[in-house]
Each structure stands twice: as C-alpha cells, then as structure tokens.
Amino acid sequence: MAAGFKTVEPLEYYRRFLKENCRPDGRELGEFRTTTVNIGSISTADGSALVKLGNTTVICGVKAEFAAPPTDAPDKGYVVPNVDLPPLCSSRFRSGPPGEEAQVASQFIADVIENSQIIQKEDLCISPGKLAWVLYCDLICLDYDGNILDACTFALLAALKNVQLPEVTINEETALAEVNLKKKSYLNIRTHPVATSFAVFDDTLLIVDPTGEEEHLATGTLTIVMDEEGKLCCLHKPGGSGLTGAKLQDCMSRAVTTVYFKIHCILEKCMLMCHQHFMKNFKSMA
Amino acid sequence: APPGGGEERELALALQEALEPAVRLGRYPRAQLEVSALLLEDGGSALAAALTAAALALADAGVEMYDLVVGCGLSLAPGPAPTWLLDPTRLEEERAAAGLTVALMPVLNQVAGLLGSGEGGLIESWAEAVRLGLEGCQRLYPVLQQSLVRAARRRGAAAQP
C-alpha cells in the first residue's frame, strides 16, 4: 500500500515523513548516513581510498608522475583531479565522454584543491623550472545514491593522506633524475577540507546528506566545504531555490561539526590502523 | 581517462563474444543488456576476471542464461624450457612471451571465448595451454556456484518480511 503511494505521489509520500521530522530511511533531518573508509586498498596506485556514505561508493586513486613545471610557475607541481561517473554506478549515465554532472564534480574538486591549499604546490617541485611531480587523482563512483560531492572530497582527502612519494635527486653530471624507491615519504597535507551537502525542500526545509531519491525530489542543493580551522574553502550552490542569509549561516555551523566528526573520528582512526598494518608488514619483511 | 582506447575496445569485443552464447537473448527481444566492467587494479589475468565477474553479475541480476562463463588466464614464461603458467600475476604477464585467455561454459563444456597473442612456438604448445586453461575454469566453477547460491539465499532471507 505504502509502496504504491510512493510510486504515484513520491513528493507527498516524502512530505509525510518530513512533517514528523524524519526521513524514510529512519534518519533525522540533520543526520549523516554511516560512513566507511578503506585506505590503501589499491597497491598499483601511489595512494588510494574507498569511501562509502550509506550506499554511495567512491574510490580515489592517486598516481604520481614526472612533468615539467608550468612556465608561469616554475617552482610548482600539478594536482589533476578527474571525477568519473560510469554507467555501472547508475542507470542515468551513458557510456562515452564525461557528462555534465561528472564535469561539474571534476571542476568542484579542482576548486576545493585550489581554494583549501590542501597541498602546497611548491612541495611538489623537485627541480625549479625542470622537474616537478604531477598527481593524477582519479575519482570513480561505483554506486550512486546521492551526495557524490561529499564522498568525492572525503575520498580525495583520504587518498592524498595515503600517498607516499619516493625521494628524487637530480644527478649533477648527467642532469637525470634518480628515484630512490626505498626512501618514501608522505605528502604534507596542510588542511583537511570536508564537504557537507544539503538538499532544499519546498524552498524552506534543509536536510543533510541527501540520498539519490531525495536529491531527485529536492528543489535545490547546497554544498559547503570547510577545513578543520573553520575556514570556508568552497560554497557550491547550483541554482535551485533561494536561501536566506540566516539559513546559510546555520548550514555553515552544521558543516563545522561534520568536519570534526569526519576528520577526527573516522580519518585519524583509519590512518592509524593503516599505518600499524604497514609497520607490521614492514617489520615482518625486514 | 577517455573511454574507447584501442585495448579497451578489443577487450570489450572479447567480453561480448564470450558472454553472448551463454545468455538466452531470445527471451529479451527488444531489450539491450549493457555490461560494464571496471578494472580497479590489474594484478594479472584481468580479462579472465572481467569475464567471470560479468557472467556472475548477469546471473545475479536474474538474466536467463544457459550456463555461466568462467574465464582463465595463462602466460608463457620465456626461457630455455618455455612453460605455460596458469593465472599469472602482472609481473609474470609483463615478462611473458605469449598470453592466452580462455572462457568456458562449465556445465555445457563448451568454449565460449578464446583470445591469445605472442610467440608461442609449436601448435602443440598452444593446444596444451588451452587444455590447461579449461581445466582451470572447471576448478573455479564450484566456487562461483556456491557464491551465487549464498547470494540468492541472502536475498531470499531479506525479502521475507
């Protein structure tokens, strides 16, 4: 009976839940779905992370390669993000060149990297004007159930924390780069930007971490990216219903609590477990 | 990365050729079944893994099939006495003189697909490799059967209110 009503009048069905201040999956309006992080699962990548926000699954792989620094910034390297939404994650995507949503997500991640200064690009330079690191960050969505931007940002952060770059020295005589694979070091992650997405309903109600169905019924979406110092890195509001200043401020304060939760509770614990696992294996090999 | 690179197209075609004989396409007259395989990490025998995964995914989706398709990879280790290695790692594949992937429909005992390249030497060598691959596929089949049964049981238990 309820399933029939949901098919015929999805918005009304949803409003009945919102009136009771909850959602069909049992969450409150301000509650996130269960977040799972798995770091370092892809051994062929220099750094990798898998993030699950409820059913939404995003995997991020980082590959580091050599490149010549840009002529207008000879002491900087590059970070090149790419978000891929393949047909296997949702029936709304077709195979072929990246669609609109994938391009928007890629640009969003590029903006987050640029604005938050998650990595100082000067750290990626090996020899000014001659050689620098370029980090190709590939984010692939494996299962699309809403809130792709939050999952991508978190996966990127976790993967970058997992990246280990070998030491590179330039041989003075031959002017060639020599890579020492035995001496690897982690990247210097300066800030930890975390995204919080909201969906706007009927121009007034705000819900956190929308699922795919909720995004479809919403009248607007909003994504706020904050770092752990409470600095605003990025605000993404692609059209949709307008929001008052007070509502926006409320969203930002909610975003700050998410940052604390995601970074300290989840990421730090995960990094610690990953490091312990790595040290245990390293000791058994030595 | 942009899709449709040369290698991807060849593998996609191999996937299609191997899966078609196993699916009851006649039951879906005006439908298109899109099978999409995403390789997260290449540790060797990637095409074989993709074939097996695709067949299992089709079965799990409830598509009517005559049989599963099991894939197995082989590579020829170079040297004075070249031997065929079953289920090679990426390192073994890179150093190999030749590579082969066989796809078998285990119950019907029919070969669904075969893709190989390289300098394999004598014909008997290739025949031996195919035989080895088919044996490998048969050994994998019970594991796949069990996993499908487990998944069906889980789904049945979840559906019961």
Coordinates of C-alpha atoms in Angstrom, one line a residue:
Chain A
M1 CA 0.0 0.0 0.0
A2 CA 2.7 2.4 1.0
A3 CA 4.9 1.3 -1.9
G4 CA 2.0 2.1 -4.3
F5 CA 1.6 5.6 -2.8
K6 CA 5.3 6.2 -3.1
T7 CA 5.3 5.4 -6.8
V8 CA 2.3 7.6 -7.6
E9 CA 3.0 10.6 -5.4
P10 CA 6.7 10.5 -4.3
L11 CA 6.7 14.0 -3.1
E12 CA 3.6 13.7 -0.9
Y13 CA 4.9 10.4 0.5
Y14 CA 8.1 12.2 1.4
R15 CA 6.4 15.2 2.9
R16 CA 4.5 12.9 5.3
F17 CA 7.9 11.9 6.7
L18 CA 9.3 15.4 6.8
K19 CA 6.3 16.6 8.8
E20 CA 7.3 14.1 11.6
N21 CA 10.9 15.5 11.3
C22 CA 12.4 12.2 9.9
R23 CA 13.1 10.5 6.6
P24 CA 12.0 7.2 5.0
D25 CA 15.3 5.5 5.9
G26 CA 14.8 6.4 9.6
R27 CA 17.4 9.3 9.8
E28 CA 16.7 12.7 11.3
L29 CA 16.9 15.7 9.1
G30 CA 20.5 16.5 10.3
E31 CA 21.8 13.0 10.4
F32 CA 24.5 11.6 8.1
R33 CA 24.5 8.1 6.8
T34 CA 27.0 5.5 8.0
T35 CA 30.4 6.5 6.7
T36 CA 33.0 3.8 5.9
V37 CA 36.6 4.4 4.8
N38 CA 39.2 1.9 3.5
I39 CA 42.6 3.3 2.8
G40 CA 45.4 1.9 0.7
S41 CA 43.4 -0.9 -1.0
I42 CA 44.9 -0.4 -4.5
S43 CA 48.6 -1.5 -4.5
T44 CA 49.2 -0.3 -8.1
A45 CA 48.3 3.3 -7.1
D46 CA 50.6 5.6 -5.1
G47 CA 47.7 6.4 -2.8
S48 CA 44.1 5.2 -2.7
A49 CA 41.0 5.3 -0.6
L50 CA 37.5 3.9 -0.8
V51 CA 34.6 5.9 0.9
K52 CA 31.1 4.7 1.4
L53 CA 28.4 7.2 2.5
G54 CA 25.5 4.8 3.0
N55 CA 25.2 3.2 -0.4
T56 CA 27.1 5.9 -2.3
T57 CA 30.6 4.4 -3.0
V58 CA 33.5 6.4 -4.4
I59 CA 37.1 5.2 -4.9
C60 CA 40.0 7.5 -5.4
G61 CA 43.3 6.5 -6.8
V62 CA 46.3 8.8 -6.9
K63 CA 49.2 8.3 -9.4
A64 CA 52.3 10.5 -9.3
E65 CA 54.3 11.1 -12.4
F66 CA 57.0 13.5 -13.6
A67 CA 56.3 16.6 -15.6
A68 CA 57.9 19.9 -16.5
P69 CA 56.6 22.7 -14.3
P70 CA 54.4 25.4 -15.9
T71 CA 56.4 28.2 -17.5
D72 CA 54.5 30.8 -15.4
A73 CA 55.1 29.0 -12.1
P74 CA 58.4 27.1 -12.4
D75 CA 58.5 26.2 -8.7
K76 CA 55.1 24.5 -8.6
G77 CA 53.8 21.0 -9.4
Y78 CA 50.3 20.0 -10.5
V79 CA 47.3 18.2 -9.0
V80 CA 44.9 17.0 -11.7
P81 CA 41.6 15.7 -10.4
N82 CA 39.1 13.8 -12.5
V83 CA 35.7 12.5 -11.5
D84 CA 34.2 9.6 -13.5
L85 CA 30.6 8.7 -13.2
P86 CA 30.4 5.4 -15.2
P87 CA 27.2 3.7 -16.4
L88 CA 27.7 1.0 -13.8
C89 CA 27.0 3.3 -10.9
S90 CA 23.6 4.5 -12.0
S91 CA 21.3 4.0 -15.0
R92 CA 21.2 7.8 -15.5
F93 CA 24.7 7.8 -17.0
R94 CA 25.6 6.6 -20.5
S95 CA 29.0 5.4 -21.7
G96 CA 31.0 7.9 -23.7
P97 CA 32.6 11.3 -23.0
P98 CA 32.0 12.7 -19.4
G99 CA 28.5 14.1 -18.9
E100 CA 27.5 17.3 -17.3
E101 CA 27.4 16.0 -13.8
A102 CA 30.9 14.4 -14.0
Q103 CA 32.4 17.6 -15.4
V104 CA 30.8 19.7 -12.7
A105 CA 32.1 17.4 -10.0
S106 CA 35.6 17.4 -11.5
Q107 CA 35.6 21.2 -11.5
F108 CA 34.3 21.3 -7.9
I109 CA 37.1 19.0 -6.7
A110 CA 39.6 21.2 -8.6
D111 CA 38.2 24.3 -6.9
V112 CA 38.4 22.6 -3.4
I113 CA 42.1 21.6 -4.0
E114 CA 42.9 25.1 -5.2
N115 CA 41.0 27.1 -2.5
S116 CA 41.8 24.9 0.5
Q117 CA 45.5 24.7 -0.3
I118 CA 45.4 21.1 0.8
I119 CA 48.8 20.6 -0.7
Q120 CA 51.3 23.4 -1.2
K121 CA 52.1 23.1 -4.9
E122 CA 55.7 24.2 -4.1
D123 CA 56.1 20.9 -2.2
L124 CA 55.6 19.0 -5.4
C125 CA 58.5 20.7 -7.1
I126 CA 61.7 18.7 -7.5
S127 CA 63.9 21.0 -9.5
P128 CA 62.6 24.5 -10.3
G129 CA 61.9 25.0 -13.9
K130 CA 62.9 21.5 -14.9
L131 CA 61.1 18.7 -13.0
A132 CA 58.0 18.5 -10.7
W133 CA 55.5 15.9 -9.6
V134 CA 52.1 15.8 -11.1
L135 CA 49.4 14.0 -9.0
Y136 CA 46.6 12.5 -11.1
C137 CA 43.7 11.9 -8.8
D138 CA 41.1 9.7 -10.4
L139 CA 37.8 9.5 -8.5
I140 CA 35.4 6.8 -9.7
C141 CA 31.9 6.4 -8.5
L142 CA 31.0 2.7 -8.0
D143 CA 27.5 3.2 -6.7
Y144 CA 25.4 6.4 -7.0
D145 CA 23.0 7.1 -4.2
G146 CA 23.2 10.8 -3.8
N147 CA 25.7 13.2 -2.2
I148 CA 28.5 12.4 -4.6
L149 CA 30.4 15.6 -3.8
D150 CA 30.9 14.8 -0.1
A151 CA 32.0 11.3 -0.9
C152 CA 34.5 12.5 -3.5
T153 CA 36.0 15.2 -1.3
F154 CA 36.5 12.7 1.5
A155 CA 37.9 10.1 -0.7
L156 CA 40.4 12.6 -2.2
L157 CA 41.5 13.7 1.3
A158 CA 42.0 10.1 2.5
A159 CA 43.8 9.1 -0.7
L160 CA 46.2 12.1 -0.6
K161 CA 47.0 11.2 3.1
N162 CA 47.9 7.7 1.9
V163 CA 50.2 8.9 -0.9
Q164 CA 53.9 8.1 -0.5
L165 CA 56.3 9.8 -2.9
P166 CA 59.9 8.4 -3.3
E167 CA 62.9 10.6 -2.9
V168 CA 64.1 12.2 -6.1
T169 CA 67.6 13.7 -6.6
I170 CA 68.9 15.3 -9.8
N171 CA 72.3 13.9 -10.7
E172 CA 74.5 17.0 -11.3
E173 CA 76.6 15.4 -14.0
T174 CA 74.1 13.6 -16.1
A175 CA 71.2 16.0 -15.3
L176 CA 68.9 13.0 -15.0
A177 CA 66.5 12.3 -12.1
E178 CA 67.4 9.4 -9.8
V179 CA 64.5 7.9 -7.9
N180 CA 65.1 6.2 -4.6
L181 CA 62.2 3.8 -4.2
K182 CA 63.4 2.7 -0.8
K183 CA 63.0 6.1 0.7
K184 CA 59.4 7.2 0.6
S185 CA 57.7 9.9 2.5
Y186 CA 54.1 11.0 3.0
L187 CA 52.7 14.2 1.4
N188 CA 52.5 17.3 3.6
I189 CA 48.7 17.7 3.9
R190 CA 48.2 21.3 5.2
T191 CA 44.5 21.5 5.6
H192 CA 41.7 18.9 5.8
P193 CA 38.7 20.2 3.8
V194 CA 35.5 18.3 4.3
A195 CA 32.3 18.8 2.3
T196 CA 28.8 18.9 3.8
S197 CA 25.9 18.7 1.3
F198 CA 22.3 19.8 1.9
A199 CA 19.1 19.4 -0.1
V200 CA 16.4 22.1 0.0
F201 CA 12.8 21.0 0.1
D202 CA 9.9 23.2 -0.8
D203 CA 12.1 26.2 -0.6
T204 CA 12.4 26.1 3.2
L205 CA 13.4 22.8 4.7
L206 CA 17.1 21.7 4.7
I207 CA 18.2 18.1 5.0
V208 CA 21.7 16.8 5.3
D209 CA 23.4 14.1 3.2
P210 CA 20.6 13.5 0.7
T211 CA 20.1 10.1 -0.9
G212 CA 19.6 9.7 -4.7
E213 CA 15.8 9.8 -4.3
E214 CA 15.9 12.9 -2.0
E215 CA 18.2 14.7 -4.5
H216 CA 15.7 14.0 -7.2
L217 CA 12.7 15.4 -5.2
A218 CA 14.6 18.4 -3.8
T219 CA 14.1 21.9 -5.1
G220 CA 17.8 22.9 -4.6
T221 CA 21.1 21.6 -3.3
L222 CA 24.0 23.3 -1.4
T223 CA 27.5 22.0 -0.6
I224 CA 29.8 23.7 1.9
V225 CA 33.4 22.8 2.2
M226 CA 35.2 23.7 5.4
D227 CA 38.6 22.9 6.8
E228 CA 39.4 22.0 10.4
E229 CA 40.1 25.6 11.4
G230 CA 36.6 26.6 10.5
K231 CA 37.7 28.4 7.3
L232 CA 35.3 28.3 4.4
C233 CA 37.0 26.7 1.3
C234 CA 34.2 26.4 -1.1
L235 CA 30.5 27.0 -1.5
H236 CA 28.6 25.3 -4.3
K237 CA 25.0 26.2 -4.9
P238 CA 24.0 25.4 -8.5
G239 CA 20.7 27.3 -8.9
G240 CA 17.6 25.9 -7.2
S241 CA 15.5 27.6 -4.6
G242 CA 17.0 30.7 -2.8
L243 CA 18.2 30.6 0.8
T244 CA 18.1 33.4 3.4
G245 CA 21.4 34.6 5.0
A246 CA 20.3 33.1 8.3
K247 CA 19.7 29.7 6.8
L248 CA 23.1 29.8 5.1
Q249 CA 24.8 30.7 8.4
D250 CA 23.0 27.7 10.1
C251 CA 24.3 25.4 7.3
M252 CA 27.8 26.6 7.8
S253 CA 27.8 26.0 11.6
R254 CA 26.4 22.5 10.9
A255 CA 29.2 22.0 8.4
V256 CA 31.8 22.7 11.1
T257 CA 30.6 19.9 13.3
T258 CA 30.8 17.5 10.4
V259 CA 34.4 18.4 9.8
Y260 CA 35.3 17.5 13.3
F261 CA 33.4 14.2 13.2
K262 CA 34.8 13.1 9.8
I263 CA 38.4 14.0 10.4
H264 CA 39.0 13.1 14.0
C265 CA 36.7 10.2 14.5
I266 CA 37.0 8.5 11.2
L267 CA 40.0 9.5 9.2
E268 CA 42.5 9.6 12.1
K269 CA 41.5 6.2 13.3
C270 CA 41.7 4.8 9.8
M271 CA 45.1 6.3 9.2
L272 CA 46.4 4.9 12.5
M273 CA 45.1 1.4 11.6
C274 CA 46.6 1.6 8.1
H275 CA 50.0 2.8 9.5
Q276 CA 50.0 0.0 12.1
H277 CA 49.2 -2.6 9.4
F278 CA 52.0 -1.2 7.2
M279 CA 54.5 -1.2 10.1
K280 CA 53.6 -4.8 11.0
N281 CA 54.2 -6.0 7.4
F282 CA 57.3 -3.9 7.0
K283 CA 58.8 -5.5 10.2
S284 CA 58.0 -9.0 9.1
M285 CA 59.7 -8.4 5.7
A286 CA 62.8 -6.8 7.1
Chain B
A1 CA 40.8 8.8 -18.9
P2 CA 38.7 8.9 -22.1
P3 CA 37.0 5.6 -22.9
G4 CA 37.4 3.6 -26.0
G5 CA 41.1 3.3 -26.1
G6 CA 42.3 0.5 -28.5
E7 CA 42.9 -2.1 -25.9
E8 CA 39.6 -1.4 -24.2
R9 CA 37.7 -1.9 -27.5
E10 CA 39.4 -5.2 -28.1
L11 CA 38.6 -6.5 -24.6
A12 CA 35.0 -5.2 -24.8
L13 CA 34.6 -7.2 -28.0
A14 CA 36.1 -10.3 -26.4
L15 CA 33.7 -9.9 -23.5
Q16 CA 30.7 -9.6 -25.8
E17 CA 31.7 -12.6 -27.9
A18 CA 32.2 -14.8 -24.8
L19 CA 29.0 -13.7 -23.0
E20 CA 26.6 -13.9 -25.9
P21 CA 26.4 -17.8 -26.2
A22 CA 25.6 -18.0 -22.6
V23 CA 22.7 -15.6 -22.4
R24 CA 19.2 -16.5 -23.6
L25 CA 18.9 -13.4 -25.8
G26 CA 15.8 -14.7 -27.4
R27 CA 13.9 -14.0 -24.1
Y28 CA 14.6 -10.3 -24.3
P29 CA 13.5 -9.3 -27.9
R30 CA 13.5 -5.6 -27.7
A31 CA 16.0 -5.1 -24.9
Q32 CA 19.6 -4.2 -24.7
L33 CA 21.8 -5.6 -21.9
E34 CA 24.6 -3.3 -21.1
V35 CA 27.5 -5.0 -19.3
S36 CA 30.1 -2.6 -17.9
A37 CA 33.3 -3.9 -16.3
L38 CA 35.6 -1.6 -14.3
L39 CA 39.1 -2.7 -13.5
L40 CA 40.2 -1.2 -10.2
E41 CA 43.6 -2.9 -10.0
D42 CA 45.4 -5.0 -12.6
G43 CA 47.2 -7.8 -10.8
G44 CA 47.2 -10.2 -13.8
S45 CA 44.6 -12.1 -15.7
A46 CA 42.4 -9.0 -15.9
L47 CA 40.3 -10.2 -18.9
A48 CA 39.6 -13.6 -17.3
A49 CA 38.4 -11.9 -14.1
A50 CA 36.2 -9.5 -16.0
L51 CA 34.6 -12.3 -17.9
T52 CA 33.9 -14.3 -14.8
A53 CA 32.6 -11.2 -13.0
A54 CA 30.4 -10.2 -15.9
A55 CA 28.8 -13.7 -16.2
L56 CA 28.2 -13.8 -12.4
A57 CA 26.7 -10.3 -12.5
L58 CA 24.3 -11.3 -15.2
A59 CA 23.3 -14.4 -13.3
D60 CA 22.9 -12.3 -10.1
A61 CA 20.7 -9.8 -12.0
G62 CA 18.3 -12.6 -12.9
V63 CA 19.0 -12.7 -16.6
E64 CA 18.2 -16.1 -18.1
M65 CA 21.3 -18.0 -19.1
Y66 CA 22.2 -21.4 -20.5
D67 CA 25.3 -21.6 -18.4
L68 CA 27.8 -19.4 -16.5
V69 CA 31.0 -18.3 -18.3
V70 CA 34.3 -18.9 -16.4
G71 CA 37.5 -17.2 -17.6
C72 CA 41.1 -18.3 -17.0
G73 CA 44.3 -16.6 -17.9
L74 CA 47.7 -18.1 -18.9
S75 CA 51.0 -16.8 -19.9
L76 CA 54.1 -18.4 -21.4
A77 CA 57.2 -17.9 -19.3
P78 CA 60.2 -17.4 -21.7
G79 CA 63.5 -19.2 -21.4
P80 CA 65.2 -22.4 -22.5
A81 CA 62.2 -24.6 -21.5
P82 CA 59.1 -22.4 -22.0
T83 CA 56.3 -23.4 -19.7
W84 CA 52.7 -22.2 -19.5
L85 CA 51.8 -20.5 -16.2
L86 CA 48.2 -20.7 -15.0
D87 CA 46.6 -17.5 -13.6
P88 CA 49.7 -15.3 -14.0
T89 CA 50.5 -12.2 -11.9
R90 CA 51.0 -8.8 -13.5
L91 CA 54.8 -9.3 -13.3
E92 CA 54.6 -12.7 -15.0
E93 CA 52.4 -11.3 -17.7
E94 CA 54.8 -8.5 -18.4
R95 CA 57.8 -10.9 -18.8
A96 CA 55.8 -13.4 -20.8
A97 CA 56.5 -14.4 -24.4
A98 CA 52.8 -15.1 -25.1
G99 CA 49.5 -14.7 -23.3
L100 CA 46.1 -16.5 -23.5
T101 CA 42.7 -16.1 -22.0
V102 CA 40.1 -18.9 -22.3
A103 CA 36.4 -18.7 -21.5
L104 CA 34.5 -21.9 -20.8
M105 CA 30.8 -22.7 -20.2
P106 CA 31.5 -25.3 -17.5
V107 CA 28.3 -27.4 -17.5
L108 CA 27.8 -27.5 -21.3
N109 CA 31.6 -27.9 -21.5
Q110 CA 31.8 -25.6 -24.5
V111 CA 34.5 -22.9 -25.1
A112 CA 32.8 -19.5 -25.2
G113 CA 35.8 -17.4 -26.0
L114 CA 39.5 -17.5 -26.7
L115 CA 41.9 -14.6 -27.0
G116 CA 45.7 -15.0 -27.3
S117 CA 48.7 -13.4 -28.7
G118 CA 52.5 -13.7 -28.7
E119 CA 55.2 -16.1 -29.8
G120 CA 54.0 -19.4 -28.5
G121 CA 56.1 -21.7 -30.6
L122 CA 54.6 -25.0 -31.7
I123 CA 50.9 -25.7 -32.2
E124 CA 51.0 -28.4 -29.5
S125 CA 52.2 -25.8 -27.0
W126 CA 49.0 -23.7 -27.7
A127 CA 46.8 -26.8 -27.5
E128 CA 48.4 -27.7 -24.2
A129 CA 47.8 -24.2 -22.9
V130 CA 44.1 -24.3 -23.9
R131 CA 43.7 -27.7 -22.1
L132 CA 45.3 -26.3 -19.0
G133 CA 43.1 -23.2 -19.1
L134 CA 39.9 -25.2 -19.5
E135 CA 40.9 -27.4 -16.5
G136 CA 41.5 -24.2 -14.5
C137 CA 38.0 -23.0 -15.4
Q138 CA 36.4 -26.2 -14.3
R139 CA 38.2 -25.9 -10.9
L140 CA 36.9 -22.4 -10.4
Y141 CA 33.3 -23.3 -11.2
P142 CA 32.3 -24.8 -7.7
V143 CA 33.4 -21.5 -6.0
L144 CA 31.2 -19.4 -8.3
Q145 CA 28.3 -21.8 -7.9
Q146 CA 28.5 -21.5 -4.1
S147 CA 28.7 -17.7 -4.1
L148 CA 25.6 -17.5 -6.3
V149 CA 23.7 -19.8 -4.1
R150 CA 24.8 -17.8 -1.0
A151 CA 23.7 -14.5 -2.6
A152 CA 20.3 -16.0 -3.6
R153 CA 19.8 -17.2 -0.1
R154 CA 20.7 -13.8 1.4
R155 CA 18.2 -12.1 -1.0
G156 CA 15.5 -14.6 -0.1
A157 CA 16.1 -14.1 3.6
A158 CA 16.0 -10.3 3.2
A159 CA 12.8 -10.4 1.1
Q160 CA 10.9 -12.3 3.8
P161 CA 9.1 -9.6 5.9

